Coordinates of N, CA and C in Angstrom, one line a residue:
X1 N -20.6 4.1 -14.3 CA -21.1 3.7 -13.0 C -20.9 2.2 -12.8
X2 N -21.1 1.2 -14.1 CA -20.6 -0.1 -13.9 C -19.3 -0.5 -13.3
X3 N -18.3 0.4 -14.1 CA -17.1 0.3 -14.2 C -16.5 0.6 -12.9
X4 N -17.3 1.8 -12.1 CA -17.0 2.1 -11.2 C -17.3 0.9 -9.8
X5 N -18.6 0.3 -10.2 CA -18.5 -1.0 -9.2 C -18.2 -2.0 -9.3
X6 N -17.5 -2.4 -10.1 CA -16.5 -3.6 -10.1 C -15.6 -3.2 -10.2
X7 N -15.1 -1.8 -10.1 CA -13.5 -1.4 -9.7 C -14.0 -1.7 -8.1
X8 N -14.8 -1.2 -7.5 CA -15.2 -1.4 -5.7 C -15.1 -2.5 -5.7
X9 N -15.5 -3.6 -6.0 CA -15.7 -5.0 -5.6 C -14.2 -5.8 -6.0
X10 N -13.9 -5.4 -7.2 CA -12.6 -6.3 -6.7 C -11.6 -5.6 -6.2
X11 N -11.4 -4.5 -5.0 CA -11.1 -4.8 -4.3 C -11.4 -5.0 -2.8
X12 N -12.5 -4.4 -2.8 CA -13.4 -5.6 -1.8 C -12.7 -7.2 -1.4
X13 N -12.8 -7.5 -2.8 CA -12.5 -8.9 -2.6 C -11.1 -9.3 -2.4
X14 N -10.5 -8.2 -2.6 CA -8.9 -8.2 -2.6 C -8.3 -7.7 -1.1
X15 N -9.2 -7.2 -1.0 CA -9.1 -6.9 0.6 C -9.8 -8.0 1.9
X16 N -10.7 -8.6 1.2 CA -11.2 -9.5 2.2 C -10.0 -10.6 1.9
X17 N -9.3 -10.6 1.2 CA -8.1 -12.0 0.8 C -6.9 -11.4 1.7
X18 N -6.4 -10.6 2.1 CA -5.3 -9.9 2.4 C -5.9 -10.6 4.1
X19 N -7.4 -9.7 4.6 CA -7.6 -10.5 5.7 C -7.7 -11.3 6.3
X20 N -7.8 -12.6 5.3 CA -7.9 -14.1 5.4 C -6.1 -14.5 5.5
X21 N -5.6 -13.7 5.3 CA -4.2 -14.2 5.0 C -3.7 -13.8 6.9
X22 N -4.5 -12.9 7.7 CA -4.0 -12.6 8.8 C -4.9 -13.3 9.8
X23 N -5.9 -13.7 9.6 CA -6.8 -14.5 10.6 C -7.0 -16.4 10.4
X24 N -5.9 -16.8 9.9 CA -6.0 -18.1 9.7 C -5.3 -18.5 11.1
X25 N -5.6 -20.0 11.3 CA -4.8 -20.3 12.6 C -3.3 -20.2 12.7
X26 N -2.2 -19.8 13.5 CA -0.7 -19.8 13.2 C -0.8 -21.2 13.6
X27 N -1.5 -22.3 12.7 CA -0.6 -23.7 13.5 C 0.9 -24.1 12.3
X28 N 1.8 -24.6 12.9 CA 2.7 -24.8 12.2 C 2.9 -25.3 10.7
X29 N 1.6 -26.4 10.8 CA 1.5 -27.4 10.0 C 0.6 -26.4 8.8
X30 N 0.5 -25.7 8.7 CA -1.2 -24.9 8.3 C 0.0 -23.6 7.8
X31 N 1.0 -23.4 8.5 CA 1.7 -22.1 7.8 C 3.1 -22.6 6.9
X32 N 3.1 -23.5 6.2 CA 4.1 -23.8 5.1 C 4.1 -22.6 4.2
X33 N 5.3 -22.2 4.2 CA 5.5 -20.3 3.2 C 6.5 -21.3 1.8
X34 N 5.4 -20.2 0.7 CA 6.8 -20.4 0.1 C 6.8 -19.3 -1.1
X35 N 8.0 -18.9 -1.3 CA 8.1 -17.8 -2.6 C 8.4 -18.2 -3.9
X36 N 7.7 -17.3 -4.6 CA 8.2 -17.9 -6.2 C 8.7 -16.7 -7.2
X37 N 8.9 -16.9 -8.1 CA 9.0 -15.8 -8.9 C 9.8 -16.9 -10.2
X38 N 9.0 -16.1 -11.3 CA 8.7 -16.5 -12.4 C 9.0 -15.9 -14.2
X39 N 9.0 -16.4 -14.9 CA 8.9 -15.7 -16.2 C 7.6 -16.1 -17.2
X40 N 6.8 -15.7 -17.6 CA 5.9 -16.3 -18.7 C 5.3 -15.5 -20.2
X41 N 5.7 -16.4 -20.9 CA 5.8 -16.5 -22.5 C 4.0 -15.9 -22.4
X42 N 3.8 -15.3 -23.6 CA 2.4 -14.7 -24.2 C 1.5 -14.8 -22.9
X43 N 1.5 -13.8 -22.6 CA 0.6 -13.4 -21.3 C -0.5 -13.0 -22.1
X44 N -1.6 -13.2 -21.8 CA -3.2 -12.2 -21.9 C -2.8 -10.9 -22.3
X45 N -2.2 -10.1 -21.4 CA -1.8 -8.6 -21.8 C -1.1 -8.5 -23.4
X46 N -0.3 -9.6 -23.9 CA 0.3 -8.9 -24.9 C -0.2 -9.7 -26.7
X47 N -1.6 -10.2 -26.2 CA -2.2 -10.6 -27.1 C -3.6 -10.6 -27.5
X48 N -4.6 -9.5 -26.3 CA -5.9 -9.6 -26.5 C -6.2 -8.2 -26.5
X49 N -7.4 -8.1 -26.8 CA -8.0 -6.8 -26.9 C -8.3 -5.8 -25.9
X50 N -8.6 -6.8 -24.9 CA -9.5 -6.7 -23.7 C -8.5 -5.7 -22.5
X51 N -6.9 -5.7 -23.0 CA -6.3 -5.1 -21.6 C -5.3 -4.2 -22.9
X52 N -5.9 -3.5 -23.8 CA -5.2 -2.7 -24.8 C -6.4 -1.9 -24.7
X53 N -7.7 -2.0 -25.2 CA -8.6 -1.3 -25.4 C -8.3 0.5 -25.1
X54 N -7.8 0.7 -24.0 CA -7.1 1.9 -23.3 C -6.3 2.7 -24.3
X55 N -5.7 1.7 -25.1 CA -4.8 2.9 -26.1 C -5.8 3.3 -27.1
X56 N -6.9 3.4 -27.1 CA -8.2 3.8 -28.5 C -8.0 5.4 -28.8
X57 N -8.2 5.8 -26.9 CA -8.2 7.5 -27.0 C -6.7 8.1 -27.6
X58 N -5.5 7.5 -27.2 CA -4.8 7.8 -27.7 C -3.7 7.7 -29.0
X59 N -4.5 6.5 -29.8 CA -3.8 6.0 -31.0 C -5.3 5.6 -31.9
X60 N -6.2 6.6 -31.9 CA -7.6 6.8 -32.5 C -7.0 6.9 -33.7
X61 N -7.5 6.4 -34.7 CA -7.2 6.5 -36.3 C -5.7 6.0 -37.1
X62 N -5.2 5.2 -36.2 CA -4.1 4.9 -36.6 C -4.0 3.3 -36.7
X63 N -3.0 2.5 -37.7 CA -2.8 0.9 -37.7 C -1.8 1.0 -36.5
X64 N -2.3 0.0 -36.0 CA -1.4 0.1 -35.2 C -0.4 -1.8 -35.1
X65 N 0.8 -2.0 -34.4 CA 1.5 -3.4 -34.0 C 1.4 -3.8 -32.7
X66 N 1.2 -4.6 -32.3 CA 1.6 -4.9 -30.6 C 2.9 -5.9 -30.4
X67 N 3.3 -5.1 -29.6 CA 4.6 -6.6 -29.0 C 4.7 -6.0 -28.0
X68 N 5.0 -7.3 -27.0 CA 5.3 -7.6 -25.6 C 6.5 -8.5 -25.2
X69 N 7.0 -8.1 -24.2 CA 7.9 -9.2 -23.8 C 7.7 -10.6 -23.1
X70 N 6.5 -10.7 -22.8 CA 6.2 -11.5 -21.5 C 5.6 -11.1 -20.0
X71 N 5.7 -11.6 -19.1 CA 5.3 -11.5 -17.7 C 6.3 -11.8 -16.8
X72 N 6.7 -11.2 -15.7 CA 7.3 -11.2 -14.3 C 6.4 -11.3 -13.3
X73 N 6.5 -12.8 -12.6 CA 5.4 -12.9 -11.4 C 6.1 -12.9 -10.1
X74 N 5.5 -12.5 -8.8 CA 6.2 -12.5 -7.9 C 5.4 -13.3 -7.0
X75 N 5.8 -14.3 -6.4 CA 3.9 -14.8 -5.5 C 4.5 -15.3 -4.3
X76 N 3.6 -15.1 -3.2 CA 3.7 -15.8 -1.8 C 2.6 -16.8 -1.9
X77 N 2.7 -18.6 -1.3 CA 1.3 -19.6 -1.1 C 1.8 -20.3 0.3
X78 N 0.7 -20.4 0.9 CA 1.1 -21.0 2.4 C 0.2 -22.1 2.3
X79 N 0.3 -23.1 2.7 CA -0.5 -24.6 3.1 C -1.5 -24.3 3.7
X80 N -2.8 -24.4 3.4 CA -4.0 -24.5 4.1 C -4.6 -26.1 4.6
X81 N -4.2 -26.8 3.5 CA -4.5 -28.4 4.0 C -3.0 -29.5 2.8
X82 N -3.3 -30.4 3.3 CA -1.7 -31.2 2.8 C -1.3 -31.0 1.2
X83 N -3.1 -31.1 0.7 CA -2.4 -30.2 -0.8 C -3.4 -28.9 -1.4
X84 N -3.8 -28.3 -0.8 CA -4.1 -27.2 -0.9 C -3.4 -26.1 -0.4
X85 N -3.0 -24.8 -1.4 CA -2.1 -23.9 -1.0 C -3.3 -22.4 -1.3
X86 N -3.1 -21.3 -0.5 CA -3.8 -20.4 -0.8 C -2.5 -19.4 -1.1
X87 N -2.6 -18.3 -1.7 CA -1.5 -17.2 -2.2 C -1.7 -16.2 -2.7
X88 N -0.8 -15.3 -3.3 CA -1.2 -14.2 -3.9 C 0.2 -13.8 -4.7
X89 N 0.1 -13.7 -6.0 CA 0.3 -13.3 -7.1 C 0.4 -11.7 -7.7
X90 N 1.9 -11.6 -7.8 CA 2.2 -9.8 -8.7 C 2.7 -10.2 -9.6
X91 N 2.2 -9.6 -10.9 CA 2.5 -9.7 -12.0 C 2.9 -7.9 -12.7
X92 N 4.1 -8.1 -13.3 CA 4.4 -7.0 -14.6 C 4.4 -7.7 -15.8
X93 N 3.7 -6.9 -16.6 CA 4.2 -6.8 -17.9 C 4.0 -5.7 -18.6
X94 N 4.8 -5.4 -20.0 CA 4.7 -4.1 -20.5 C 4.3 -4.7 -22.0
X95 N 4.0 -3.7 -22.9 CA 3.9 -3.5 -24.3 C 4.0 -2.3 -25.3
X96 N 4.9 -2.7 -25.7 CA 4.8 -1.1 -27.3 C 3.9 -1.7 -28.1
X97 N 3.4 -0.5 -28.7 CA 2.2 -0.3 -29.7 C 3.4 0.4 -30.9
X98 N 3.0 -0.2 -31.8 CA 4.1 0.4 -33.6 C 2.9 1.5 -34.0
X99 N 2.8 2.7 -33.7 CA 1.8 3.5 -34.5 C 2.1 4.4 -35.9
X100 N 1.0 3.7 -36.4 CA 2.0 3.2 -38.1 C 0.9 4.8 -38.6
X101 N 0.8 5.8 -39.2 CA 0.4 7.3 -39.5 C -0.3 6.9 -40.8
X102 N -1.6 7.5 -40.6 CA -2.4 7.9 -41.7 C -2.3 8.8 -42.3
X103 N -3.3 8.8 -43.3 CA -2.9 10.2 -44.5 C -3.3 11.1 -43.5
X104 N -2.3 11.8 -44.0 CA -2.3 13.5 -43.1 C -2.6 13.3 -41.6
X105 N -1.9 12.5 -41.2 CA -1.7 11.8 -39.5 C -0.5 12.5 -39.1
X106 N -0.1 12.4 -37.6 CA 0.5 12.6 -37.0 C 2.0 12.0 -37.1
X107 N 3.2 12.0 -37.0 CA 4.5 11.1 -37.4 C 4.5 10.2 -36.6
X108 N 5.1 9.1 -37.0 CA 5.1 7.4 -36.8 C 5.4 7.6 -35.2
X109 N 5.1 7.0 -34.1 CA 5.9 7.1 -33.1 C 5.4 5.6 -32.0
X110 N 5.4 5.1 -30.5 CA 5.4 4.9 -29.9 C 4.0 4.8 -29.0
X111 N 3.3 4.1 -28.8 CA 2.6 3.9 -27.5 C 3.0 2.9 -26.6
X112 N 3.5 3.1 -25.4 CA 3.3 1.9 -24.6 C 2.3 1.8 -23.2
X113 N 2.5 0.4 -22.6 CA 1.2 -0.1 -22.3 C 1.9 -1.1 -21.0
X114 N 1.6 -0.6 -19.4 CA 2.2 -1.1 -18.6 C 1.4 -1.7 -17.9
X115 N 1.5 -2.9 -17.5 CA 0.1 -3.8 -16.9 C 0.9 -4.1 -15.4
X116 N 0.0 -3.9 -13.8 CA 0.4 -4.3 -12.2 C -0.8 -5.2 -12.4
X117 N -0.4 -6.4 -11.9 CA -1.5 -7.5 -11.9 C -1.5 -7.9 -10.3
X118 N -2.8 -8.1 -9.7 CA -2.7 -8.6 -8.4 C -4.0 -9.6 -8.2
X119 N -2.9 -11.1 -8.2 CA -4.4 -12.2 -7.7 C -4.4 -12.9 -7.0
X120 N -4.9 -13.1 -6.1 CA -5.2 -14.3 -5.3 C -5.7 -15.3 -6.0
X121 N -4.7 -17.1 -5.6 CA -4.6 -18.2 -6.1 C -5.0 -18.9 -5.2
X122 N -4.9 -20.1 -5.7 CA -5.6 -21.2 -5.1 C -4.4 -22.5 -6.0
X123 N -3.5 -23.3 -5.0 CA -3.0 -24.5 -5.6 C -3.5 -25.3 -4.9
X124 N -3.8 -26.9 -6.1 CA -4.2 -28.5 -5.5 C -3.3 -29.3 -6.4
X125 N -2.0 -29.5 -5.2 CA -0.7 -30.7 -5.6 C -1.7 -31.8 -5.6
X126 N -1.9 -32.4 -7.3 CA -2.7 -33.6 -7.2 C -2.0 -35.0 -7.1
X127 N -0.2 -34.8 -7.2 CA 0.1 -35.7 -7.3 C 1.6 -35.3 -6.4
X128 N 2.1 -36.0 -5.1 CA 3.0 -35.2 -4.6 C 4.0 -36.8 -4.2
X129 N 5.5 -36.5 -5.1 CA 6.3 -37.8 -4.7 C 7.7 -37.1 -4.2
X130 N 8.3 -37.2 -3.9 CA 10.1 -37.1 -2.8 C 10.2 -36.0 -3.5
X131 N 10.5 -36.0 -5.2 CA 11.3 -34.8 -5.7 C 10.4 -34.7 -6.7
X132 N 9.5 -34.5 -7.1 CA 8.2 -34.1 -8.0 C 7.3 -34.2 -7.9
X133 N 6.6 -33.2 -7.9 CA 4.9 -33.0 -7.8 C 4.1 -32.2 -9.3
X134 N 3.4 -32.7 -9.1 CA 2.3 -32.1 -10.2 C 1.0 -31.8 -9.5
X135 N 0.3 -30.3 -10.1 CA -0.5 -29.5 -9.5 C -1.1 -28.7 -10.2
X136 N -2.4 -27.9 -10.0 CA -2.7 -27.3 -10.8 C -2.9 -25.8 -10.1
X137 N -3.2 -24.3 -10.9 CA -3.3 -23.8 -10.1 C -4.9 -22.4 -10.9
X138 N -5.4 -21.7 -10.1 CA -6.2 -20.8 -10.6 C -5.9 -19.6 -9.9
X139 N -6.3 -18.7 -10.4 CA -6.7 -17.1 -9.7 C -7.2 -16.3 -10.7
X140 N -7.8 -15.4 -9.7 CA -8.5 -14.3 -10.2 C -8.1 -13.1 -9.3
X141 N -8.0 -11.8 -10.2 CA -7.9 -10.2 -9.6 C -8.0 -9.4 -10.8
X142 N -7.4 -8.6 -10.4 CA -7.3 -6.9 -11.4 C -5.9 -6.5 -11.8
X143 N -6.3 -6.0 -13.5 CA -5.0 -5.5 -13.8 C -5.1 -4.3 -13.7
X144 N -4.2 -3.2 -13.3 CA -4.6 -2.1 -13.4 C -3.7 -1.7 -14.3
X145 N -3.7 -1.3 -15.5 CA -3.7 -0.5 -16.9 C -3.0 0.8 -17.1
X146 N -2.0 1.3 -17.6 CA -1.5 2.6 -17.6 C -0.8 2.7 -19.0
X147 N -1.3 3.1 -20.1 CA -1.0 3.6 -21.8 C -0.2 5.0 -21.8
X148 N 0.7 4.9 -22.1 CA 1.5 6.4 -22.6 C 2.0 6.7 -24.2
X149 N 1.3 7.6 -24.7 CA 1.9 8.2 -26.0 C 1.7 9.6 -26.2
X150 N 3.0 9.9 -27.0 CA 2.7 11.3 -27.1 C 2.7 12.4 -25.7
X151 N 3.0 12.0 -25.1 CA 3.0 12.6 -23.8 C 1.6 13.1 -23.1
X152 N 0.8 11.9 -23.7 CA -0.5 11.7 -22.7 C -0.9 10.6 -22.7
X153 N -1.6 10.1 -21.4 CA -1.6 8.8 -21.1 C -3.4 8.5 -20.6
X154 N -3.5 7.1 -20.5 CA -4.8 6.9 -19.7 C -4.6 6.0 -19.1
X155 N -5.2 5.3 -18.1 CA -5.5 4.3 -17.0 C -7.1 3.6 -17.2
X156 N -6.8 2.1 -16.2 CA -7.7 1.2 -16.6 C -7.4 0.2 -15.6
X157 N -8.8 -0.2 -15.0 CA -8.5 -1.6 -13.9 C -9.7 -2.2 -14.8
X158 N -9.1 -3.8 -14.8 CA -9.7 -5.1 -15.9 C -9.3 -6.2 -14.9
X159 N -10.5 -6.6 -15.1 CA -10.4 -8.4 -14.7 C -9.3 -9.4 -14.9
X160 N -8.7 -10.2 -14.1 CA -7.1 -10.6 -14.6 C -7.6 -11.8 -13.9
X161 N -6.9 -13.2 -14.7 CA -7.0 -14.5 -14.0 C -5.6 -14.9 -14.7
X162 N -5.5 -16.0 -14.1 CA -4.7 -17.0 -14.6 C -5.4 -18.3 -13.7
X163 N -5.3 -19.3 -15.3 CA -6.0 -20.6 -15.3 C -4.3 -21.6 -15.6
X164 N -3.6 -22.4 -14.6 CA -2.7 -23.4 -15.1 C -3.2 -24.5 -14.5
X165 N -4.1 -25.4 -15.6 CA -4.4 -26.6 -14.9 C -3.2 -27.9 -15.1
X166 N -2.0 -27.5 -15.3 CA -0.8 -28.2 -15.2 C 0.4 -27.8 -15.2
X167 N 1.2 -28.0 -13.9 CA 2.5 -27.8 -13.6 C 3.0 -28.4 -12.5
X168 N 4.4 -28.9 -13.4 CA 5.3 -29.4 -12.5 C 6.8 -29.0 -12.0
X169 N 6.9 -29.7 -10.6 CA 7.7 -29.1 -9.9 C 8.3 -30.2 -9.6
X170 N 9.8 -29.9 -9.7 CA 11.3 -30.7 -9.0 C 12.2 -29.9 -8.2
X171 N 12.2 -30.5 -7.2 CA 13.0 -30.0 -6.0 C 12.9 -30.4 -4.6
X172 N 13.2 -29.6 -4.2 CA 13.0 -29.9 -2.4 C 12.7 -28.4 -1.8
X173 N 13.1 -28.1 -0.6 CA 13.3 -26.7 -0.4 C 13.3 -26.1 -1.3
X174 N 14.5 -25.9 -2.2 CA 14.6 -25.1 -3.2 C 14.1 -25.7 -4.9
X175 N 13.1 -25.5 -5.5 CA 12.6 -26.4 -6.4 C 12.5 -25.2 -8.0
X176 N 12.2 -26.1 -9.0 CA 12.0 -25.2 -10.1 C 10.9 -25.8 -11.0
X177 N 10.0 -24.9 -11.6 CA 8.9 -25.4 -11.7 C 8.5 -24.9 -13.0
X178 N 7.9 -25.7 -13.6 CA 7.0 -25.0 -15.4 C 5.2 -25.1 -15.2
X179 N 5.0 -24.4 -15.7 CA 2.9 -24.2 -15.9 C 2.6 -24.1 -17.1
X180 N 1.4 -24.3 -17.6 CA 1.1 -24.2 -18.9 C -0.7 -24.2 -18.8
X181 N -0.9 -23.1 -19.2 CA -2.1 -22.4 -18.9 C -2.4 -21.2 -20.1
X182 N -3.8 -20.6 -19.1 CA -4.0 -18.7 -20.1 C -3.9 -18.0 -18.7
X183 N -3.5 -17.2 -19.1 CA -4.1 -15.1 -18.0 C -2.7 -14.5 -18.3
X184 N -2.9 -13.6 -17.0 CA -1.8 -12.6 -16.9 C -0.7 -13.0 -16.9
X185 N -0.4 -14.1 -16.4 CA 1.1 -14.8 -16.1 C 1.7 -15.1 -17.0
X186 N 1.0 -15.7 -18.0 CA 1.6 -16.3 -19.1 C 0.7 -17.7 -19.8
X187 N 1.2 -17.9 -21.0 CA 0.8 -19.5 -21.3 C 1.8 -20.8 -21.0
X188 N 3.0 -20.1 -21.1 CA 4.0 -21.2 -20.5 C 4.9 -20.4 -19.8
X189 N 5.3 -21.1 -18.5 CA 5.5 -20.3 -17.2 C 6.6 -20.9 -16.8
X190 N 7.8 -20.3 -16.6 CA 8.9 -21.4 -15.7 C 9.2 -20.2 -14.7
X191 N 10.2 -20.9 -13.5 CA 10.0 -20.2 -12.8 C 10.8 -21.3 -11.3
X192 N 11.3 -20.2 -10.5 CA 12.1 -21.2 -9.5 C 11.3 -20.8 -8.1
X193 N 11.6 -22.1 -6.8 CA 10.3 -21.7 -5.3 C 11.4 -22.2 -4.4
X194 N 11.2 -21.4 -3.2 CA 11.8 -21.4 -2.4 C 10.7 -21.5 -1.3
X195 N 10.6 -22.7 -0.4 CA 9.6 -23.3 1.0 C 10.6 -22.7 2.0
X196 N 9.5 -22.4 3.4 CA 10.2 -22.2 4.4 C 9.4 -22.1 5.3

């Protein structure tokens, strides 16, 4: 029943963000768009307990390995004030599980573990010059969770942030940017932006 109300609330709150994204003023200066998309090294997903826990029912009694590849972000942020950006954030990442067979266990095989991450951010460019800025950024949302082995699977929505309280950016219009942080995204994040 817990679980079931903070699966309601965040999206509640994922929904009242989506609305703020449609009722802000269209003033010109107030709608700066810009896209990003990203890659980031050791994401949350492919190092903690907390967004695996899901494979228990179906790799129960076995040692198991984890490896992951990283994270793929996709994000839209629009100007709210000269350096405040509000946005939203998609994240993939995947992971295999090595399920290593106990005595009189089942044969060695495969779990994997596919993480849809969706958050709403918040950026403050604390330092903004011609062709470089530095900035930090936060969010919070939900990962939602999907484990396959053996040809049965289970699902899972979990709390997801990413914290980068430093990253910098060189460019213009078209710029390329590094973060260095924790959450879903990654710990170290590069990644190219496109304003418009």
């Amino acid at each position: 029943r817990i679980e079931k109300t903070r699966t309601n609330m965040m999206r509640k709150l994922l929904l009242l963000f989506v609305a703020a994204l449609f009722l802000l003023p269209a003033s010109a200066q107030l709608r700066r768009s810009e896209l990003s998309v990203s890659y980031g090294f050791a994401p949350v997903t492919g190092w903690t307990d907390t967004y695996t826990d899901l494979l228990k029912d179906l790799v129960a009694g076995h040692d198991t390995g984890l490896k992951g590849w990283g994270a793929v972000t996709v994000g839209y942020n629009f100007r709210l004030l000269n350096k405040l950006s509000l946005g939203v954030q998609v994240v993939y990442a995947s992971n295999d599980r090595r399920i290593v067979p106990a005595a009189n266990a089942v044969p060695a095989g495969t779990a994997t573990s596919h993480y849809w991450t969706v958050m709403p951010n918040l950026k403050w460019t604390w330092l903004n010059l011609r062709v470089v800025s530095l900035y930090s950024r936060v969010g919070v949302g939900s990962t939602f969770s999907k484990a396959e082995a053996g040809g049965s699977d289970v699902s899972a929505t979990d709390f997801a942030f990413q914290a980068s309280p430093v990253g910098v950016e060189v460019g213009g219009r078209l710029a390329a940017y590094a973060e260095a942080g924790i959450g879903a995204s990654g710990c170290l994040i590069f990644g190219a932006r496109y304003r418009f």
